CSV table of C-alpha atoms in Angstrom, one decimal:
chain,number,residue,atom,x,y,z
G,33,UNK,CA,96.8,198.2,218.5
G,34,UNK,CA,94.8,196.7,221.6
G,35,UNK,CA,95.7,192.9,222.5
G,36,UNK,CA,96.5,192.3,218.6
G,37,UNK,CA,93.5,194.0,217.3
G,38,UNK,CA,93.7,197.1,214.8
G,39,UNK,CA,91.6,200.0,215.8
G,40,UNK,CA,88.3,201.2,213.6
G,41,UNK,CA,88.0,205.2,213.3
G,42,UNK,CA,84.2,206.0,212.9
G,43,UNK,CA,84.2,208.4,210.4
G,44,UNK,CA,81.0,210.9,209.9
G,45,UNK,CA,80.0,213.1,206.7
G,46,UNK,CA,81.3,216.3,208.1
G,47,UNK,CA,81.9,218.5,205.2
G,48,UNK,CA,83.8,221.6,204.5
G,49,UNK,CA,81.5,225.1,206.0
G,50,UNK,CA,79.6,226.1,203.0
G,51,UNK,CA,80.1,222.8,201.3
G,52,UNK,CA,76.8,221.1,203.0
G,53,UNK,CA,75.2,219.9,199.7
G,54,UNK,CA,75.6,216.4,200.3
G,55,UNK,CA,78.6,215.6,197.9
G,56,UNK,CA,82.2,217.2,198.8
G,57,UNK,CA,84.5,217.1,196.0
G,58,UNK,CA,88.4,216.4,196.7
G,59,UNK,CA,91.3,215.0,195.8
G,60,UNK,CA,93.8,212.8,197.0
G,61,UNK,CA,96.3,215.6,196.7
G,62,UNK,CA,94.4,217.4,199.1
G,63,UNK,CA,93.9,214.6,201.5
G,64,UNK,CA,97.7,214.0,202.0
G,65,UNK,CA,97.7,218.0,202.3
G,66,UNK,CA,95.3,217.7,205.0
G,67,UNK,CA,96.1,214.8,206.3
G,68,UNK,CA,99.4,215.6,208.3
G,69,UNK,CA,99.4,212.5,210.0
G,70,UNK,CA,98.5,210.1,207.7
G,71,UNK,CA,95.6,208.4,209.5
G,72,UNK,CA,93.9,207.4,206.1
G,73,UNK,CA,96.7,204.5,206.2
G,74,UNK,CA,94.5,203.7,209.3
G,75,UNK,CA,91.8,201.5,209.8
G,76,UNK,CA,88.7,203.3,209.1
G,77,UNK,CA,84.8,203.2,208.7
G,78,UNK,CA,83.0,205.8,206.9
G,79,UNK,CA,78.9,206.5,206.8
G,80,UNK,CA,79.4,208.1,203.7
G,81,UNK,CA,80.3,207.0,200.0
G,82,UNK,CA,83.9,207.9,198.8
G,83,UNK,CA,84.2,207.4,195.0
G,84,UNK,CA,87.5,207.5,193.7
G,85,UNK,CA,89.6,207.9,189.9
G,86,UNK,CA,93.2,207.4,190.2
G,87,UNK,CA,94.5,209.5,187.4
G,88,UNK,CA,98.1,208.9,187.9
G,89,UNK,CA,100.6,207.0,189.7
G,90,UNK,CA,100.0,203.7,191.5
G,91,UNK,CA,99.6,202.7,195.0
G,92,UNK,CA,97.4,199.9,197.1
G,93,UNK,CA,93.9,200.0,199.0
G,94,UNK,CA,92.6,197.8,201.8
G,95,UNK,CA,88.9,197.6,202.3
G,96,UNK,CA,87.2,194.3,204.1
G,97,UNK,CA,90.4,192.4,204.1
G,98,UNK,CA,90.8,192.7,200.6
G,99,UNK,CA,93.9,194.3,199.1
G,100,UNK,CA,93.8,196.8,196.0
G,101,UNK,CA,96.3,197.6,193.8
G,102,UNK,CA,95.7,201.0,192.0
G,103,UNK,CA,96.8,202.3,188.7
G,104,UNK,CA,95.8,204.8,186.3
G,105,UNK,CA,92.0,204.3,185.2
G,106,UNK,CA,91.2,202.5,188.5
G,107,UNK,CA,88.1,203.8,189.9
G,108,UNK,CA,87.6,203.2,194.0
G,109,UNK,CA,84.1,202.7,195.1
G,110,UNK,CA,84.1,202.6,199.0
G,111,UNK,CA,80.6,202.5,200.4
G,112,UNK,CA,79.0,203.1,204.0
G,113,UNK,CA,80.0,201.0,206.6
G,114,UNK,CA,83.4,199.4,204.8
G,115,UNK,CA,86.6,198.8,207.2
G,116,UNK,CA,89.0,200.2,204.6
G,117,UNK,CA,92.3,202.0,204.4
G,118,UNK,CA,94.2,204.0,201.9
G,119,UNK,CA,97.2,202.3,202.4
G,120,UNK,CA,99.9,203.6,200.5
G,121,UNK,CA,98.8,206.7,198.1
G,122,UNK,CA,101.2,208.9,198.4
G,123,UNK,CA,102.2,209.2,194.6
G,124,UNK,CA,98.7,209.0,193.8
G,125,UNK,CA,96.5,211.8,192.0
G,126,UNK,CA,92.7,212.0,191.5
G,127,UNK,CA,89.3,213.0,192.4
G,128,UNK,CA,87.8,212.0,195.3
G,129,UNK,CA,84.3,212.4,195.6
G,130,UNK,CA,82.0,212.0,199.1
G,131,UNK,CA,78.7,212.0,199.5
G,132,UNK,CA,76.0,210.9,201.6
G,133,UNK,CA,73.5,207.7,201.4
G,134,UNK,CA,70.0,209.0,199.7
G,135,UNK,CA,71.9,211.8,197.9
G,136,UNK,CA,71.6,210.1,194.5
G,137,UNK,CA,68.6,210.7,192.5
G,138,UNK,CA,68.4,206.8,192.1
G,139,UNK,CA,68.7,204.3,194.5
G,140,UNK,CA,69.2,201.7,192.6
G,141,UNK,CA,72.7,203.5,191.4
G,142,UNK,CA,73.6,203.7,194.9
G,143,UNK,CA,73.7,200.0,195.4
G,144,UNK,CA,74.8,199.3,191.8
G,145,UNK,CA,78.0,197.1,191.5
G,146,UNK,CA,77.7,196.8,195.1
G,147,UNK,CA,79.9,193.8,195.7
G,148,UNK,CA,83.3,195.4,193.9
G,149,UNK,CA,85.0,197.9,195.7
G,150,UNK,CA,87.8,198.6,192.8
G,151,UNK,CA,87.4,198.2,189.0
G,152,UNK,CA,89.5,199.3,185.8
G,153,UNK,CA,88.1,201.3,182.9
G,154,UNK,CA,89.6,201.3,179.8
G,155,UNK,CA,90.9,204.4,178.6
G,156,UNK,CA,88.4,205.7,176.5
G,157,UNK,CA,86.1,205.2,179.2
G,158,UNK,CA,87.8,206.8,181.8
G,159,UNK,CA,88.6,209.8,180.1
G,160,UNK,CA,84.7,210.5,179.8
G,161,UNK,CA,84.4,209.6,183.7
G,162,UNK,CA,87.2,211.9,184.2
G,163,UNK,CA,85.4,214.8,182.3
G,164,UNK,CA,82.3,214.0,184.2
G,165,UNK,CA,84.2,214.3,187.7
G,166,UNK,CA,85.2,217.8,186.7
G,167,UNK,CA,82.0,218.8,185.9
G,168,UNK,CA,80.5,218.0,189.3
G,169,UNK,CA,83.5,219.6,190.9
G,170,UNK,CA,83.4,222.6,189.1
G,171,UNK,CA,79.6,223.2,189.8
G,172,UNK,CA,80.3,222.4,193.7
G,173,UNK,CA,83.1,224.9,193.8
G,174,UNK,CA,80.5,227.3,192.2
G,175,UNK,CA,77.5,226.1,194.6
G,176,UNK,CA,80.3,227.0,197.8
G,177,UNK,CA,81.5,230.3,195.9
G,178,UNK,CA,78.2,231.6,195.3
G,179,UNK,CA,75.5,229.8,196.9
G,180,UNK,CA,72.8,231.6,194.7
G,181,UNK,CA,73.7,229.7,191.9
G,182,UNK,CA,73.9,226.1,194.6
G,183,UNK,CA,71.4,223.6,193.4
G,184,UNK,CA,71.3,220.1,195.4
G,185,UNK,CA,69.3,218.8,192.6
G,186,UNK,CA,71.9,219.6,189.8
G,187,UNK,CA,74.7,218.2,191.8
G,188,UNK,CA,72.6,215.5,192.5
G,189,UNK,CA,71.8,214.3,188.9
G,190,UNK,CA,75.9,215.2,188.1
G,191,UNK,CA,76.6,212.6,190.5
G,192,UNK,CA,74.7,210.2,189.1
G,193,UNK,CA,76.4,211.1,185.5
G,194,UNK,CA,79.6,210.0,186.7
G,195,UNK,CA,78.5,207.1,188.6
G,196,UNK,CA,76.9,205.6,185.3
G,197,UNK,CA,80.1,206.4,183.4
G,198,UNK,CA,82.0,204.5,186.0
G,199,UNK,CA,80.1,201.8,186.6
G,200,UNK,CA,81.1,198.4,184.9
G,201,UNK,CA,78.7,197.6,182.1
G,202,UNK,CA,77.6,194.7,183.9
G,203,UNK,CA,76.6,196.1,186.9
G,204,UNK,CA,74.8,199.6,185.3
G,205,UNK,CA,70.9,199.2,186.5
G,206,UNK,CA,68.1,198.8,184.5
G,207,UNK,CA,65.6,201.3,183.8
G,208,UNK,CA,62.5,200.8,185.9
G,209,UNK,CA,60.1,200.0,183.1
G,210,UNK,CA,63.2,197.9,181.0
G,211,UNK,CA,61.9,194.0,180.9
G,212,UNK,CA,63.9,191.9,183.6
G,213,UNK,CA,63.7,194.9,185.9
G,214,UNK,CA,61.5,193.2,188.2
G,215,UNK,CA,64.1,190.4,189.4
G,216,UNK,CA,66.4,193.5,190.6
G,217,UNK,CA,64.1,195.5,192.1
G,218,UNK,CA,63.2,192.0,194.1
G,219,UNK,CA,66.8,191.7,195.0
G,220,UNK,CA,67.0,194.8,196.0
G,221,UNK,CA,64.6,194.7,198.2
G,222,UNK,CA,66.4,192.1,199.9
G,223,UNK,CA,69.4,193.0,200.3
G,224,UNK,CA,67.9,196.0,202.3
G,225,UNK,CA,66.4,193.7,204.2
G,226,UNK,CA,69.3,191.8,204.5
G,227,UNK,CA,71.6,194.7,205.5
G,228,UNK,CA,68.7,195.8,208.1
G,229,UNK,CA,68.0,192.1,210.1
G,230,UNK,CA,70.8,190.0,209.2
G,231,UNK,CA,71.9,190.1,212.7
G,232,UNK,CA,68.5,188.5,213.8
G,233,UNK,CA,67.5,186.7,211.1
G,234,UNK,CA,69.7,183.7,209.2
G,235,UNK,CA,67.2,181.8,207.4
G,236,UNK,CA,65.8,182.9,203.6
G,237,UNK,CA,62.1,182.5,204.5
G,238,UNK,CA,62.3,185.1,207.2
G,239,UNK,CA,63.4,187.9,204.5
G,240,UNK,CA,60.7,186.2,202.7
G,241,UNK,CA,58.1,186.8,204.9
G,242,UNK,CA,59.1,190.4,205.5
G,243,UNK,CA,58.8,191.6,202.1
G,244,UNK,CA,55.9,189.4,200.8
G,245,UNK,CA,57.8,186.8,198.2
G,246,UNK,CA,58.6,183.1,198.5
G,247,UNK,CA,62.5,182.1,199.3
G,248,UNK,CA,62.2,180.6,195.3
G,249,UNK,CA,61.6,184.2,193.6
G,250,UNK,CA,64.0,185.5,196.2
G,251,UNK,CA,66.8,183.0,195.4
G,252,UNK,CA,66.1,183.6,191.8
G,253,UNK,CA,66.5,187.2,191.6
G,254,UNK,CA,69.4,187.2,193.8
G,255,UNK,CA,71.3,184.9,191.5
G,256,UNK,CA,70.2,187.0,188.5
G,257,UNK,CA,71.8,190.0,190.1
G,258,UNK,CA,75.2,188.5,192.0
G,259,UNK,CA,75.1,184.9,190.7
G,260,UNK,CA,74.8,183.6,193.8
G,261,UNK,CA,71.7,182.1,195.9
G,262,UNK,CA,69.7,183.9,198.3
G,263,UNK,CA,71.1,181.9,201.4
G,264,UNK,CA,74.5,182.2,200.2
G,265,UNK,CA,74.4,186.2,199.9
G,266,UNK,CA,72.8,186.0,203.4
G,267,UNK,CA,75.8,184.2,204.9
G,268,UNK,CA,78.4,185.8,203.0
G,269,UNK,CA,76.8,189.5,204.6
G,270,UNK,CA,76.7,187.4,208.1
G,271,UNK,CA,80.0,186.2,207.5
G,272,UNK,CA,81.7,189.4,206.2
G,273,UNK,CA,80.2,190.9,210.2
G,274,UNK,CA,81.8,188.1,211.7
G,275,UNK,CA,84.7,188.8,210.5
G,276,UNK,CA,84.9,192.7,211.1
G,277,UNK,CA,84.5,191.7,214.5
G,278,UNK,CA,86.5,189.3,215.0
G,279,UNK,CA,89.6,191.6,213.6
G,280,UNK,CA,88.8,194.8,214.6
G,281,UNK,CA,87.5,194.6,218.1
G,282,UNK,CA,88.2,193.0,221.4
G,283,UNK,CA,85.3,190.9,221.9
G,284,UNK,CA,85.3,187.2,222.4
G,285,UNK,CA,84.0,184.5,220.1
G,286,UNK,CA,81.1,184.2,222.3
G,287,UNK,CA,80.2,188.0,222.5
G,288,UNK,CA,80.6,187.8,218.4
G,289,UNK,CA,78.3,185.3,218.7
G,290,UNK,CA,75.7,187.1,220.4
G,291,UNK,CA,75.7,190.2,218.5
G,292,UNK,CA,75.6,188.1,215.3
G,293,UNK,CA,72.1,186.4,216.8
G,294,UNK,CA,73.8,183.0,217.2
G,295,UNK,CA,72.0,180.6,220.0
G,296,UNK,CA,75.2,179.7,221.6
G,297,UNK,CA,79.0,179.8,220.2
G,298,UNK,CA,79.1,176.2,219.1
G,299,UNK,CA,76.4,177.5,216.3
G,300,UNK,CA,78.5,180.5,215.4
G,301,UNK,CA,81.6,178.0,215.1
G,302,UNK,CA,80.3,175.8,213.0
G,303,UNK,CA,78.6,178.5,210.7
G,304,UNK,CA,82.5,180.4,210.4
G,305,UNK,CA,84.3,176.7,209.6
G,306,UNK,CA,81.2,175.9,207.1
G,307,UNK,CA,81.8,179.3,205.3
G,308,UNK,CA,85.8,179.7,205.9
G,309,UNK,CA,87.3,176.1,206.5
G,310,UNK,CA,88.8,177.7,209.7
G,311,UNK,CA,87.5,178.5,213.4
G,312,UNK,CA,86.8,181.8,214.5
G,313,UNK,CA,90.0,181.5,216.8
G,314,UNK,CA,92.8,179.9,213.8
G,315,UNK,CA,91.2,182.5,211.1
G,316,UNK,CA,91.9,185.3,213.8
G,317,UNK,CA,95.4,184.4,215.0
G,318,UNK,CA,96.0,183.8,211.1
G,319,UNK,CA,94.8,187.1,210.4
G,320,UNK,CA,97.4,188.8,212.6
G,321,UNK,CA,100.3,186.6,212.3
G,322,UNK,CA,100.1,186.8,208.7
G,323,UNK,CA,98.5,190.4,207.9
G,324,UNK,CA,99.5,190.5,204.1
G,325,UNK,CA,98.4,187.4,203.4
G,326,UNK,CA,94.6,188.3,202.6
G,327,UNK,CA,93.4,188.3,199.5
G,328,UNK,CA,94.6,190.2,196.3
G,329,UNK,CA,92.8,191.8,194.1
G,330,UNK,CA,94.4,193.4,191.1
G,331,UNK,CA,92.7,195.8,188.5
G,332,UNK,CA,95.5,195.8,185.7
């Protein structure tokens, strides 16, 4: 803790020797075996995909001020650049799978279901997702055991087995040549946009100006895919920043401010009451006097 601010570990894909293939399978039995002194209930921020199924017990999950509470058949989807941490999984079992951005044969499964971080399966469902988890893990083991037999590609496409068997049905892509494709590939091509200049850029028309469509086929396609507006999905992705910041680091409201690419900090105040009802300082002090009280989400 520094002046009432909870510490961020920055945490790089460093797998296993012999296990550089771009996925790493684990479990969460072997992370509390590993993990002597239980900094995974710490603050962390990973530039890696963790993809998690909770096959028994139950325990809770913190990611971007959101709190989890895991059972059997709850799948964990933790994505680059996420403050999260495991908070209490200590009679938890599972698979845990990393892997590194790109590493999907897809991209568009890599951003699928981006905006939920835990989910539930129903039985029948997870059982399959379950099945396809060992799979993967069994031809890693054999890719590290006898890297003759390794193939990136076959791990690869694995991967992206169990992510569509995980994936809620609503949120499963569409093939590239399915009709209504086009509207997500727009949307995903400004959410990268998004995720690359939102820092500088706070109005639709700029993103729509980068990447060659009008802020009307933009807003549309965004709602299709999240059911929200284009400007809306900007300042929520602005908002969620602000936020990081303001909990997990030292730096004034004016400093936020600046990194965020507001003019001044009256701006960036009146953007965080707009989107939050609250000023950066109330949310903050909030935050820490009251650290359970963020939002619940629950996947019974």
């Amino acid at each position: 803790m520094k002046n009432g601010h909870s510490a961020v570990r920055q945490l790089r894909y460093l797998p296993a020797v012999g296990a550089a293939y771009g996925v790493e399978v684990l479990s969460f039995a072997g992370l509390r075996k590993t993990d002597t002194e239980r900094r995974r209930a710490q603050l962390q921020r990973p530039d890696f995909h963790v993809l998690a199924l909770v096959t028994e017990g139950r325990g809770t999950h913190e990611a971007d001020f959101q709190h989890h509470q895991l059972h059997e058949g709850s799948v964990v989807w933790i994505r680059p650049g996420v403050v999260h941490r495991w908070s209490d999984i200590d009679r938890l079992d599972g698979p845990l799978i990393l892997f590194q951005p790109g590493f999907l044969p897809d991209p568009g499964l890599e951003s699928a279901g981006a905006s939920t971080v835990c989910w539930r399966l129903s039985s029948q469902a997870f059982a399959l997702a379950v099945l396809a988890a060992e799979h993967l893990e069994r031809e890693h083991r054999t890719a590290v055991r006898s890297p003759r037999l390794a193939s990136s590609a076959l791990l690869s496409h694995l991967l992206a087995a169990l992510v569509l068997r995980v994936l809620p049905e609503a949120s499963a892509p569409l093939p590239h040549n399915a009709t209504g494709s086009r509207p997500l590939e727009i949307f995903r091509a400004y959410r990268t946009a998004v995720e690359e200049h939102f820092t500088e850029w706070h109005q639709v028309a700029d993103y729509a100006q980068e990447i060659g469509y009008d802020t009307r086929t933009l807003t549309r396609a965004t709602r299709a895919a999240t059911g929200a507006g284009a400007k809306a999905f900007l300042d929520q992705r602005i908002l969620l920043e602000a936020k990081r910041l303001l909990a997990h680091s030292d730096l004034p409201v004016g400093s936020c401010a600046h990194r965020l690419g507001f003019r001044d900090t009256g701006n960036f105040t009146t953007f965080f009451r707009r989107q939050t009802g609250l000023a950066p300082t109330t949310w903050t002090a909030n935050l820490h006097a009251c650290p359970s009280s963020s939002s619940s989400s629950s996947v019974r």
